[in-house]
Amino acid sequence: RQQQQRTRRRRSDKNREDRDSDSDRERETMSIIKVQVKWKKGKYDVEVDTAQPPSLFKMQLFSLTGVPPERQKILVKGGTLKDDGDWTKVGVKANQTLMMMGSAEPTAAEGDAGASNGDTAMEDASKGQVEAESGEKGASDDKGSKPFQPPCGLTNLGNTCYMNATMQCLYSIEELKTALKTYNTTSQLDPTARLTASARDLFRKMELETSGQPSISSAGAGNPSAQKFDLDNEEKEEDGMYEEKSVTPSEFLASLRQSFPQFAQQGAGGLYMQQDAEECYSQVLNALREKLDTSGDKKDVKDLFGIDMETNLVCEESKEEVNEKSTLYTFKCNISQEVNHLHDGFRLSLCEDREKHSQALGRMALFKGVSKINTLPKYLSVQLVRFLYRRDTQSKAKILRRVGFPLQMLDVFEFCSDELKGTLETGRKTWQKMEDEKAELAKKRRTGESGESQESQTSVVIGDSNHTGFYDLHAIITHKGRNADSGHYVSWVKRDGQWVEFDDDDVYPVTDEDIQKLDGGGDWHMAYVCIYKARLV
């Protein structure tokens, strides 16, 4: 009997242990959920153990992506994921998509951290301004920050990345969108009118799709492909995540090819060929200018993008002088072995040797020319002249040389005429006064003094009319590949302080360090067209 009792006790203990083990396994299973993490162009399936701190989750991502935990910014509901955060408060659910930002390589800012400690009040003020513009401070603060909500992408219709990159950059110009909204036409035969109306309708669809209100414009009526909004990811905003959206630009593509037949070229097998994004940008801008700049003194496109130039030509033989005036819509940065920065390329492009007829000599002669800027636009479009035509291959070969470009404070003062420099001096003095007042306020706050009264007495008011000659980078079109008629084009736009990469219908948040890597020197994406926005006072 004693033996039977011991056997029953052992069985009872084993059953209890089995039940406890099953309960532990059930609790462990309940604490593990599967999510997808999106970093750059990769997507990673990861199991999250919500019973463990987020720091363990970041180590998992480190093993998958190579991004160290201290550089990871994982966007969740309410801000970014903290190492010691509470998963229950984060509200992550199974099968959600999380967006991660961060670089696998040390950033320039980290390498220079010890060298730039803000020795002066001006440096502190400038640092604060850059933080405000880049959105980095807000991205790391849970309070008041919002999850990344991707803007609208554009579907690639077959070698149309050049057009998508162009239109994303133009869509980022708020003043241009405003001007297009009021455009109306009844012409059915004018290709330029159709193109302008198609651009208006495309921007309207993108705006509605981004805001979560898909709408079929009149331009897409009767076109099934234009009426389909391709949602690549259907995560819901109320879950704290994001929703990727894209629009199919079928009508705009048809009107572009009707207006400019070179974009309708077909290659082997009847497939449409890749085209040059800068040519597309220039042609679309010229078409919009033709239709929008038609009434009175209001010249929307001219005021936004036009660069009035004056060129002084001197004949080498007769010393005869000729002055010419012109309006450009892209400022050229020529590239040679001596060019390492935009300024070097500007100087090269503003000096030219030209053969023209000499009135004094009665024949063709060599003239040396130097150009100066007479008026500055609100948006300065810069073309890095990376392609040259090679007769032996009958294609546009690419110059891969690294050319640096600033993200803030591109100064074009030296390239302006004396008259324009005089006008810019006023704006620059006003801007400097603003910076001095900011620096003084920052100094007082750092030393514990109150700066409220001084701030309220500031007499400098930011406006929108006086140029300073300073520009900040607003958007970029990049090219990846070895010649203009192949490879891939992508646009990068700064929206509300955050840089965003538009790779057709794939949209990603990126950092300042990612933008700085677009300066060339290899086979990665490199800047081809840069759009700078003026600092006005």
Coordinates of C-alpha atoms in Angstrom, one line a residue:
R1 CA 0.0 0.0 0.0
Q2 CA 2.8 2.4 0.9
Q3 CA 4.4 1.7 -2.5
Q4 CA 1.1 2.4 -4.3
Q5 CA 0.7 5.7 -2.4
R6 CA 4.3 6.8 -3.3
T7 CA 3.5 5.9 -7.0
R8 CA 0.3 8.0 -6.9
R9 CA 2.1 11.0 -5.3
R10 CA 4.8 10.8 -8.0
R11 CA 2.2 10.8 -10.8
S12 CA 0.3 13.7 -9.1
D13 CA 3.6 15.7 -8.8
K14 CA 4.4 15.0 -12.5
N15 CA 1.0 16.1 -13.7
R16 CA 1.3 19.3 -11.7
E17 CA 4.8 19.9 -13.2
D18 CA 3.4 19.3 -16.7
R19 CA 0.5 21.8 -16.1
D20 CA 2.9 24.4 -14.8
S21 CA 5.2 23.8 -17.8
D22 CA 2.3 24.2 -20.2
S23 CA 1.2 27.4 -18.4
D24 CA 4.7 28.8 -18.6
R25 CA 4.9 27.9 -22.3
E26 CA 1.5 29.5 -22.9
R27 CA 2.6 32.7 -21.1
E28 CA 5.8 32.8 -23.1
T29 CA 4.0 32.3 -26.4
M30 CA 1.6 35.1 -25.5
S31 CA 4.5 37.5 -24.8
I32 CA 6.1 36.9 -28.2
I33 CA 4.7 38.7 -31.2
K34 CA 5.9 38.9 -34.8
V35 CA 6.5 42.3 -36.4
Q36 CA 8.1 43.6 -39.5
V37 CA 10.8 46.2 -39.3
K38 CA 11.5 48.4 -42.4
W39 CA 14.9 49.9 -42.6
K40 CA 15.9 51.7 -45.8
K41 CA 14.9 49.3 -48.6
G42 CA 14.9 46.2 -46.5
K43 CA 12.1 44.5 -44.5
Y44 CA 13.0 42.2 -41.6
D45 CA 10.6 39.8 -39.8
V46 CA 11.5 39.9 -36.1
E47 CA 10.0 38.2 -33.0
V48 CA 9.4 40.6 -30.1
D49 CA 9.5 39.3 -26.6
T50 CA 7.3 41.8 -24.8
A51 CA 8.4 40.4 -21.5
Q52 CA 11.9 41.6 -22.2
P53 CA 13.0 45.3 -22.4
P54 CA 13.2 46.9 -25.9
S55 CA 17.0 46.9 -25.6
L56 CA 17.0 43.2 -26.4
F57 CA 14.8 43.9 -29.4
K58 CA 17.4 46.5 -30.6
M59 CA 20.2 43.9 -30.2
Q60 CA 18.2 41.6 -32.5
L61 CA 18.0 44.4 -35.1
F62 CA 21.7 45.0 -34.7
S63 CA 22.4 41.4 -35.7
L64 CA 20.1 41.8 -38.8
T65 CA 21.1 45.3 -40.0
G66 CA 24.4 46.2 -38.5
V67 CA 23.0 49.4 -37.0
P68 CA 24.2 49.7 -33.4
P69 CA 21.5 50.1 -30.8
E70 CA 22.6 53.7 -29.9
R71 CA 22.0 54.8 -33.5
Q72 CA 18.7 53.1 -33.9
K73 CA 15.5 55.3 -34.0
I74 CA 12.5 53.0 -34.1
L75 CA 9.3 55.0 -34.7
V76 CA 6.4 53.8 -32.7
K77 CA 3.2 55.3 -31.4
G78 CA 4.0 58.5 -29.5
G79 CA 7.6 58.9 -30.7
T80 CA 10.7 56.7 -30.6
L81 CA 11.3 53.4 -28.8
K82 CA 13.3 53.8 -25.6
D83 CA 15.7 51.1 -24.4
D84 CA 13.8 50.8 -21.1
G85 CA 10.4 51.5 -22.6
D86 CA 7.2 49.6 -21.6
W87 CA 5.9 47.4 -24.5
T88 CA 2.4 47.7 -23.1
K89 CA 2.4 51.5 -23.4
V90 CA 4.0 51.3 -26.8
G91 CA 1.0 49.4 -28.1
V92 CA 2.8 47.3 -30.7
K93 CA 0.6 44.6 -32.2
A94 CA 1.3 41.4 -34.1
N95 CA 2.1 41.8 -37.8
Q96 CA 2.6 45.6 -37.5
T97 CA 5.3 47.3 -39.5
L98 CA 7.8 49.4 -37.6
M99 CA 10.1 52.0 -39.3
M100 CA 13.7 52.2 -38.2
M101 CA 16.1 55.0 -38.9
G102 CA 19.9 54.9 -38.4
S103 CA 23.2 54.4 -40.1
A104 CA 25.3 51.2 -39.8
E105 CA 28.4 53.4 -40.2
P106 CA 29.7 56.1 -37.9
T107 CA 28.3 59.5 -38.9
A108 CA 30.4 62.6 -39.5
A109 CA 28.6 64.3 -36.6
E110 CA 29.7 61.5 -34.2
G111 CA 33.3 61.7 -35.4
D112 CA 33.4 65.4 -34.9
A113 CA 31.5 65.5 -31.6
G114 CA 34.6 66.2 -29.6
A115 CA 35.7 69.0 -31.9
S116 CA 32.5 71.0 -31.9
N117 CA 31.4 71.8 -28.3
G118 CA 29.8 75.2 -29.1
D119 CA 32.5 77.6 -27.7
T120 CA 30.5 80.7 -28.6
A121 CA 26.9 81.7 -28.3
M122 CA 26.6 82.0 -32.1
E123 CA 27.6 78.3 -32.4
D124 CA 24.9 77.4 -29.8
A125 CA 22.3 79.4 -31.7
S126 CA 23.3 77.8 -35.0
K127 CA 23.2 74.4 -33.5
G128 CA 19.7 75.0 -32.2
Q129 CA 18.6 76.2 -35.6
V130 CA 20.0 73.1 -37.4
E131 CA 18.3 70.9 -34.9
A132 CA 15.0 72.7 -35.5
E133 CA 15.3 72.4 -39.2
S134 CA 16.4 68.7 -39.3
G135 CA 13.8 67.6 -36.8
E136 CA 16.4 65.4 -35.0
K137 CA 15.5 66.9 -31.6
G138 CA 11.8 66.2 -32.0
A139 CA 12.5 62.7 -33.3
S140 CA 14.1 61.7 -30.1
D141 CA 11.6 63.2 -27.8
D142 CA 8.5 61.2 -27.0
K143 CA 6.4 64.3 -26.0
G144 CA 4.8 66.0 -28.9
S145 CA 6.5 63.9 -31.5
K146 CA 4.6 62.0 -34.1
P147 CA 5.2 58.7 -35.9
F148 CA 6.5 59.1 -39.4
Q149 CA 3.6 59.4 -41.9
P150 CA 5.0 58.7 -45.4
P151 CA 3.9 61.1 -48.1
C152 CA 2.5 59.8 -51.3
G153 CA 4.7 57.8 -53.7
L154 CA 4.3 57.4 -57.5
T155 CA 4.0 54.1 -59.3
N156 CA 6.7 53.3 -61.9
L157 CA 5.0 52.6 -65.2
G158 CA 8.1 51.2 -66.9
N159 CA 11.3 53.2 -66.9
T160 CA 9.4 56.3 -65.6
C161 CA 11.6 56.8 -62.5
Y162 CA 13.0 60.0 -64.1
M163 CA 9.5 61.5 -64.3
N164 CA 8.5 60.3 -60.8
A165 CA 11.6 61.9 -59.3
T166 CA 11.0 65.1 -61.2
M167 CA 7.3 65.4 -60.1
Q168 CA 8.1 64.6 -56.4
C169 CA 10.5 67.6 -56.3
L170 CA 8.0 69.9 -58.0
Y171 CA 5.2 68.7 -55.8
S172 CA 7.3 69.8 -52.8
I173 CA 7.2 73.5 -53.9
E174 CA 4.1 74.7 -52.1
E175 CA 3.9 78.0 -54.1
L176 CA 3.9 76.1 -57.4
K177 CA 1.0 73.8 -56.2
T178 CA -0.9 76.9 -55.2
A179 CA -0.5 78.5 -58.6
L180 CA -1.5 75.3 -60.4
K181 CA -4.7 75.0 -58.3
T182 CA -6.1 78.1 -60.0
Y183 CA -5.2 77.0 -63.6
N184 CA -8.1 76.2 -65.9
T185 CA -8.2 75.4 -69.6
T186 CA -10.8 74.4 -72.1
S187 CA -8.3 73.5 -74.8
Q188 CA -8.4 69.9 -75.9
L189 CA -5.8 70.3 -78.6
D190 CA -3.0 72.3 -76.9
P191 CA -0.5 69.7 -75.6
T192 CA 1.1 72.2 -73.2
A193 CA -2.3 73.1 -71.7
R194 CA -3.0 69.4 -71.3
L195 CA 0.3 68.8 -69.6
T196 CA -0.3 71.7 -67.2
A197 CA -3.8 70.5 -66.3
S198 CA -2.4 67.0 -65.8
A199 CA 0.2 68.3 -63.4
R200 CA -2.5 70.1 -61.5
D201 CA -4.7 67.0 -61.3
L202 CA -1.7 64.7 -60.4
F203 CA -0.8 67.0 -57.5
R204 CA -4.4 67.1 -56.4
K205 CA -4.6 63.3 -56.3
M206 CA -1.3 63.1 -54.4
E207 CA -2.5 65.6 -51.9
L208 CA -5.8 63.8 -51.3
E209 CA -4.1 60.4 -51.1
T210 CA -1.6 61.7 -48.6
S211 CA -4.3 63.1 -46.4
G212 CA -6.2 59.8 -46.5
Q213 CA -9.0 61.0 -48.9
P214 CA -8.4 59.2 -52.2
S215 CA -10.2 61.0 -55.0
I216 CA -10.4 60.4 -58.7
S217 CA -9.6 63.6 -60.6
S218 CA -11.1 64.4 -63.9
A219 CA -7.8 63.7 -65.5
G220 CA -8.0 60.1 -64.5
A221 CA -11.7 59.6 -65.5
G222 CA -12.2 56.8 -67.9
N223 CA -8.7 55.4 -67.3
P224 CA -8.9 52.4 -65.0
S225 CA -5.2 52.3 -64.3
A226 CA -5.3 56.0 -63.2
Q227 CA -8.2 55.3 -60.9
K228 CA -6.3 52.6 -58.9
F229 CA -4.5 53.8 -55.9
D230 CA -1.7 51.3 -55.2
L231 CA -1.4 50.8 -51.4
D232 CA 1.8 49.0 -50.8
N233 CA 1.1 48.7 -47.1
E234 CA -2.2 48.8 -45.4
E235 CA -1.2 49.5 -41.8
K236 CA -3.6 51.8 -40.1
E237 CA -2.7 55.1 -38.6
E238 CA -4.8 54.5 -35.4
D239 CA -2.5 51.6 -34.6
G240 CA 0.3 54.1 -34.2
M241 CA 2.0 53.0 -37.4
Y242 CA 1.9 54.4 -40.9
E243 CA 0.2 53.8 -44.2
E244 CA 2.2 53.9 -47.4
K245 CA 0.3 55.4 -50.3
S246 CA 1.0 55.7 -54.0
V247 CA -0.7 57.2 -57.1
T248 CA -0.5 56.0 -60.7
P249 CA 0.5 59.0 -62.9
S250 CA -0.9 57.5 -66.1
E251 CA -2.6 60.7 -67.4
F252 CA 0.4 62.9 -66.7
L253 CA 2.8 60.4 -68.5
A254 CA 0.5 60.4 -71.6
S255 CA 0.5 64.2 -71.7
L256 CA 4.2 64.4 -71.1
R257 CA 4.9 62.1 -74.1
Q258 CA 2.4 64.0 -76.2
S259 CA 4.1 67.4 -75.4
F260 CA 7.7 66.1 -75.7
P261 CA 7.9 63.0 -78.0
Q262 CA 11.5 62.3 -76.9
F263 CA 10.1 60.8 -73.7
A264 CA 8.1 58.3 -75.8
Q265 CA 11.2 56.7 -77.4
Q266 CA 11.0 53.0 -77.5
G267 CA 13.8 50.4 -77.6
A268 CA 14.1 46.7 -78.3
G269 CA 10.8 44.9 -77.9
G270 CA 8.8 48.1 -77.9
L271 CA 9.7 48.9 -74.3
Y272 CA 9.8 52.6 -73.4
M273 CA 13.4 53.8 -72.8
Q274 CA 14.9 55.4 -69.7
Q275 CA 15.2 59.2 -70.1
D276 CA 17.2 62.1 -68.5
A277 CA 15.6 63.4 -65.4
E278 CA 17.1 66.9 -65.8
E279 CA 15.7 67.2 -69.3
C280 CA 12.3 66.2 -67.9
Y281 CA 12.6 68.7 -65.1
S282 CA 13.5 71.5 -67.4
Q283 CA 10.8 70.7 -70.0
V284 CA 8.0 70.4 -67.4
L285 CA 9.1 73.7 -65.8
N286 CA 9.1 75.5 -69.2
A287 CA 5.7 74.1 -70.0
L288 CA 4.3 75.3 -66.6
R289 CA 5.9 78.7 -67.2
E290 CA 4.3 79.0 -70.6
K291 CA 0.8 78.5 -69.1
L292 CA 1.1 80.0 -65.7
D293 CA 3.1 83.2 -66.4
T294 CA 0.7 84.8 -68.8
S295 CA -1.2 87.5 -66.9
G296 CA 0.2 90.9 -66.0
D297 CA 3.1 91.3 -63.7
K298 CA 2.4 88.0 -61.8
K299 CA 4.9 85.5 -63.1
D300 CA 4.7 82.5 -60.7
V301 CA 7.3 80.2 -62.3
K302 CA 9.6 83.1 -63.3
D303 CA 9.6 84.5 -59.7
L304 CA 10.0 81.1 -58.1
F305 CA 12.8 79.7 -60.4
G306 CA 14.0 82.3 -62.8
I307 CA 17.6 83.5 -62.7
D308 CA 18.3 86.7 -64.6
M309 CA 21.9 86.7 -65.9
E310 CA 24.1 89.4 -67.5
T311 CA 27.1 88.2 -69.6
N312 CA 30.0 90.5 -70.6
L313 CA 31.8 89.3 -73.7
V314 CA 35.2 90.8 -74.7
C315 CA 36.8 90.1 -78.1
E316 CA 40.4 88.9 -77.7
E317 CA 41.6 90.7 -80.8
S318 CA 39.6 94.0 -81.1
K319 CA 38.8 94.4 -77.3
E320 CA 35.2 95.0 -78.5
E321 CA 32.6 94.4 -75.7
V322 CA 29.2 93.0 -75.9
N323 CA 26.6 92.7 -73.1
E324 CA 23.9 90.0 -73.2
K325 CA 21.0 89.4 -70.9
S326 CA 19.2 86.1 -70.4
T327 CA 17.0 84.2 -68.0
L328 CA 18.0 80.7 -66.8
Y329 CA 16.0 78.2 -64.8
T330 CA 18.8 75.9 -63.8
F331 CA 22.2 77.1 -62.5
K332 CA 25.0 74.9 -64.0
C333 CA 27.8 73.4 -62.0
N334 CA 30.3 72.2 -64.5
I335 CA 32.6 69.4 -63.4
S336 CA 36.3 69.0 -64.1
Q337 CA 39.4 67.6 -62.3
E338 CA 39.6 70.8 -60.3
V339 CA 36.0 70.9 -59.1
N340 CA 35.5 69.6 -55.6
H341 CA 32.5 71.7 -54.5
L342 CA 29.5 73.4 -56.0
H343 CA 31.3 76.8 -55.8
D344 CA 34.1 75.5 -58.0
G345 CA 31.7 74.3 -60.6
F346 CA 29.8 77.6 -60.5
R347 CA 32.9 79.6 -61.2
L348 CA 33.8 77.3 -64.1
S349 CA 30.3 77.6 -65.7
L350 CA 30.2 81.4 -65.4
C351 CA 33.3 81.8 -67.6
E352 CA 33.0 80.8 -71.2
D353 CA 34.9 81.2 -74.5
R354 CA 32.6 81.8 -77.4
E355 CA 33.1 82.3 -81.1
K356 CA 30.8 85.0 -82.5
H357 CA 30.8 87.6 -85.2
S358 CA 32.8 90.7 -84.5
Q359 CA 31.4 94.0 -85.8
A360 CA 34.9 95.6 -85.6
L361 CA 36.7 92.8 -87.5
G362 CA 33.9 91.8 -89.8
R363 CA 34.4 88.1 -89.2
M364 CA 34.1 85.4 -86.6
A365 CA 36.4 85.9 -83.6
L366 CA 37.0 84.5 -80.1
F367 CA 35.2 86.3 -77.2
K368 CA 35.9 85.7 -73.5
G369 CA 32.7 85.8 -71.4
V370 CA 32.0 86.3 -67.7
S371 CA 28.4 86.0 -66.4
K372 CA 26.9 87.5 -63.3
I373 CA 23.5 87.0 -61.6
N374 CA 21.2 90.0 -61.7
T375 CA 18.2 88.6 -59.8
L376 CA 17.9 85.6 -57.5
P377 CA 14.9 83.2 -57.4
K378 CA 13.2 81.8 -54.3
Y379 CA 14.1 78.3 -55.4
L380 CA 17.6 77.9 -57.0
S381 CA 17.7 74.8 -59.3
V382 CA 21.3 73.6 -59.6
Q383 CA 22.3 71.0 -62.2
L384 CA 25.5 69.1 -61.7
V385 CA 26.6 68.5 -65.3
R386 CA 27.6 64.9 -64.8
F387 CA 26.8 63.7 -68.3
L388 CA 28.8 64.3 -71.5
Y389 CA 28.1 62.9 -75.0
R390 CA 30.6 60.3 -76.3
R391 CA 30.6 59.9 -80.0
D392 CA 32.4 56.6 -79.9
T393 CA 29.6 55.0 -77.9
Q394 CA 26.8 57.4 -78.9
S395 CA 25.7 57.7 -75.4
K396 CA 25.9 60.1 -72.4
A397 CA 28.8 59.0 -70.3
K398 CA 28.8 59.9 -66.6
I399 CA 31.3 61.9 -64.6
L400 CA 31.6 60.1 -61.2
R401 CA 33.8 62.7 -59.5
R402 CA 32.8 63.6 -55.9
V403 CA 31.4 67.1 -55.7
G404 CA 30.4 68.4 -52.3
F405 CA 27.3 70.4 -51.7
P406 CA 26.1 72.1 -48.5
L407 CA 22.8 71.2 -46.7
Q408 CA 22.6 74.6 -45.2
M409 CA 23.9 78.1 -46.1
L410 CA 24.9 77.8 -49.8
D411 CA 26.2 81.3 -50.4
V412 CA 26.0 82.7 -54.0
F413 CA 26.9 86.3 -53.1
E414 CA 30.2 86.2 -55.1
F415 CA 28.4 85.2 -58.3
C416 CA 26.1 88.2 -58.2
S417 CA 26.4 91.5 -60.1
D418 CA 27.6 94.6 -58.1
E419 CA 24.1 96.0 -58.2
L420 CA 22.5 92.9 -56.8
K421 CA 25.3 92.7 -54.1
G422 CA 24.3 96.1 -52.9
T423 CA 20.7 94.9 -52.5
L424 CA 21.8 91.7 -50.8
E425 CA 23.8 93.6 -48.2
T426 CA 20.6 94.9 -46.7
G427 CA 19.1 91.4 -46.3
R428 CA 22.4 90.0 -45.0
K429 CA 22.7 92.7 -42.3
T430 CA 19.1 92.0 -41.2
W431 CA 19.9 88.3 -41.1
Q432 CA 23.1 88.9 -39.1
K433 CA 21.1 91.0 -36.6
M434 CA 18.7 88.1 -36.2
E435 CA 21.5 85.7 -35.6
D436 CA 23.2 88.0 -33.1
E437 CA 19.9 88.3 -31.1
K438 CA 19.4 84.6 -31.1
A439 CA 23.0 84.1 -29.9
E440 CA 22.5 86.6 -27.1
L441 CA 19.3 85.0 -26.0
A442 CA 21.0 81.6 -26.0
K443 CA 23.8 82.9 -24.0
K444 CA 21.5 84.4 -21.4
R445 CA 19.5 81.2 -21.1
R446 CA 22.7 79.2 -20.7
T447 CA 23.9 81.4 -17.9
G448 CA 20.5 81.4 -16.2
E449 CA 19.5 84.9 -17.1
S450 CA 16.0 85.6 -18.4
G451 CA 15.8 86.5 -22.1
E452 CA 12.1 86.9 -22.4
S453 CA 12.0 90.7 -22.4
Q454 CA 14.8 90.9 -25.0
E455 CA 13.0 88.4 -27.2
S456 CA 9.8 90.4 -27.1
Q457 CA 11.7 93.5 -28.0
T458 CA 13.2 92.0 -31.2
S459 CA 12.6 94.4 -34.1
V460 CA 13.7 92.0 -36.8
V461 CA 10.7 90.4 -38.5
I462 CA 11.2 87.4 -40.9
G463 CA 9.5 88.2 -44.2
D464 CA 9.5 86.8 -47.7
S465 CA 10.9 89.5 -49.9
N466 CA 14.5 90.4 -49.1
H467 CA 17.1 88.0 -50.3
T468 CA 20.3 87.3 -48.4
G469 CA 22.1 85.2 -51.0
F470 CA 21.9 82.2 -48.6
Y471 CA 20.1 79.0 -49.6
D472 CA 19.2 75.8 -47.8
L473 CA 18.9 72.4 -49.6
H474 CA 15.3 71.6 -50.2
A475 CA 15.2 68.6 -52.7
I476 CA 17.5 66.5 -54.8
I477 CA 17.2 64.3 -57.9
T478 CA 19.9 61.6 -57.8
H479 CA 21.0 59.1 -60.4
K480 CA 22.5 55.6 -59.9
G481 CA 24.3 54.1 -62.9
R482 CA 26.9 54.8 -65.6
N483 CA 24.9 56.8 -68.2
A484 CA 21.9 59.1 -68.3
D485 CA 19.7 56.8 -70.5
S486 CA 19.9 53.9 -68.0
G487 CA 20.2 53.4 -64.3
H488 CA 17.7 54.6 -61.8
Y489 CA 16.5 58.1 -60.6
V490 CA 15.3 58.8 -57.1
S491 CA 14.2 62.1 -55.4
W492 CA 15.0 63.2 -51.8
V493 CA 12.8 65.9 -50.3
K494 CA 12.9 67.7 -46.9
R495 CA 9.5 67.9 -45.4
D496 CA 8.8 69.5 -42.1
G497 CA 12.5 69.2 -41.1
Q498 CA 12.6 65.5 -42.1
W499 CA 14.4 64.2 -45.2
V500 CA 12.4 61.7 -47.2
E501 CA 13.5 59.4 -50.0
F502 CA 11.1 58.8 -52.8
D503 CA 12.0 55.7 -54.7
D504 CA 8.9 55.5 -57.0
D505 CA 6.2 54.2 -54.7
D506 CA 8.6 53.3 -51.9
V507 CA 9.0 56.1 -49.4
Y508 CA 11.5 56.2 -46.6
P509 CA 12.7 58.6 -43.9
V510 CA 16.4 59.3 -44.1
T511 CA 19.0 61.4 -42.2
D512 CA 21.2 64.3 -43.0
E513 CA 24.1 61.8 -43.1
D514 CA 22.3 59.9 -45.8
I515 CA 22.0 63.1 -47.9
Q516 CA 25.7 63.9 -47.5
K517 CA 26.6 60.6 -49.0
L518 CA 25.0 61.6 -52.3
D519 CA 28.0 63.7 -53.4
G520 CA 29.4 61.1 -55.8
G521 CA 32.6 59.2 -56.1
G522 CA 31.2 55.7 -56.8
D523 CA 28.3 53.7 -58.1
W524 CA 25.9 54.8 -55.4
H525 CA 23.2 57.4 -56.0
M526 CA 24.7 60.8 -56.6
A527 CA 23.2 64.3 -56.8
Y528 CA 22.2 65.4 -60.3
V529 CA 19.7 68.2 -59.7
C530 CA 19.7 70.1 -56.4
I531 CA 16.9 72.5 -55.5
Y532 CA 17.8 75.1 -52.9
K533 CA 15.3 77.4 -51.0
A534 CA 16.3 81.0 -50.3
R535 CA 16.7 82.3 -46.8
L536 CA 14.5 85.5 -47.0
V537 CA 14.1 88.2 -44.4

